[in-house]
CSV table of C-alpha atoms in Angstrom, one decimal:
chain,number,residue,atom,x,y,z
A,1,THR,CA,24.7,84.3,139.3
A,2,LEU,CA,27.0,85.9,141.7
A,3,LYS,CA,26.1,89.2,143.3
A,4,SER,CA,30.1,89.9,143.6
A,5,PRO,CA,31.9,88.6,140.6
A,6,ILE,CA,35.1,86.4,141.5
A,7,LYS,CA,38.4,85.6,139.7
A,8,ILE,CA,38.7,82.2,138.5
A,9,SER,CA,42.3,81.4,136.6
A,10,GLY,CA,42.5,84.9,136.4
A,11,VAL,CA,39.1,85.4,134.6
A,12,GLN,CA,36.6,87.5,136.4
A,13,THR,CA,33.2,85.6,136.7
A,14,ASP,CA,29.6,86.2,138.0
A,15,THR,CA,28.2,82.8,137.1
A,16,LEU,CA,29.0,79.5,138.5
A,17,GLU,CA,27.2,76.1,137.4
A,18,MET,CA,26.9,73.4,140.0
A,19,ARG,CA,26.5,69.8,139.1
A,20,GLU,CA,24.4,67.4,141.2
A,21,PRO,CA,26.4,65.9,143.9
A,22,THR,CA,27.0,61.9,143.9
A,23,VAL,CA,28.0,59.4,147.0
A,24,GLY,CA,31.5,59.8,145.5
A,25,ASP,CA,31.6,63.5,145.9
A,26,MET,CA,30.5,63.5,149.7
A,27,LEU,CA,33.2,60.6,150.4
A,28,ALA,CA,36.0,62.6,148.5
A,29,ALA,CA,34.9,65.7,150.7
A,30,LYS,CA,35.2,63.6,153.9
A,31,LYS,CA,38.4,62.4,153.2
A,32,GLY,CA,41.3,63.7,155.2
A,33,ASN,CA,41.5,65.8,158.6
A,34,ARG,CA,38.9,68.5,157.6
A,35,SER,CA,36.5,70.7,159.5
A,36,PRO,CA,33.1,70.7,158.6
A,37,GLU,CA,33.4,73.9,156.8
A,38,GLU,CA,36.4,72.7,154.8
A,39,ILE,CA,34.2,69.6,153.8
A,40,GLU,CA,31.4,72.0,152.5
A,41,ILE,CA,33.7,74.2,150.7
A,42,PHE,CA,35.8,71.3,149.1
A,43,LEU,CA,32.6,69.8,148.0
A,44,PHE,CA,31.1,72.7,146.2
A,45,ALA,CA,34.4,73.7,144.7
A,46,ASN,CA,34.1,69.9,143.2
A,47,LEU,CA,30.8,70.5,142.1
A,48,CYS,CA,31.6,73.7,140.4
A,49,ASN,CA,34.6,72.5,138.8
A,50,ILE,CA,36.9,75.1,140.5
A,51,ALA,CA,39.4,75.3,143.3
A,52,PRO,CA,38.5,75.4,147.0
A,53,LYS,CA,40.7,79.0,147.1
A,54,ASP,CA,38.2,80.3,144.5
A,55,ILE,CA,35.4,79.5,146.9
A,56,HIS,CA,37.2,81.8,149.5
A,57,GLN,CA,37.0,84.8,147.2
A,58,MET,CA,33.0,84.5,147.5
A,59,SER,CA,31.0,87.1,149.5
A,60,LEU,CA,29.2,85.8,152.5
A,61,PRO,CA,26.0,86.6,150.9
A,62,ASP,CA,26.8,84.4,147.5
A,63,TYR,CA,28.2,81.8,149.7
A,64,ALA,CA,25.0,81.5,151.7
A,65,ALA,CA,22.8,81.5,148.3
A,66,MET,CA,25.0,78.6,147.4
A,67,GLN,CA,24.2,76.8,150.6
A,68,ASP,CA,20.5,77.1,149.8
A,69,VAL,CA,20.8,75.6,146.5
């Protein structure tokens, strides 16, 4: 549950579901010329089935909680 709701596809939400990552997810995130931060955002977005731009809306406390999962 997010402390600060975000909009995903125009819908306000305070809940994200994250699936368990696979090796393929890690490899996909590391493709291209991404910084370590961009790799992490790409991976989280993929695992939550949302766009990286949606992750950009998250508050820092919510993002930190996601990192701890």
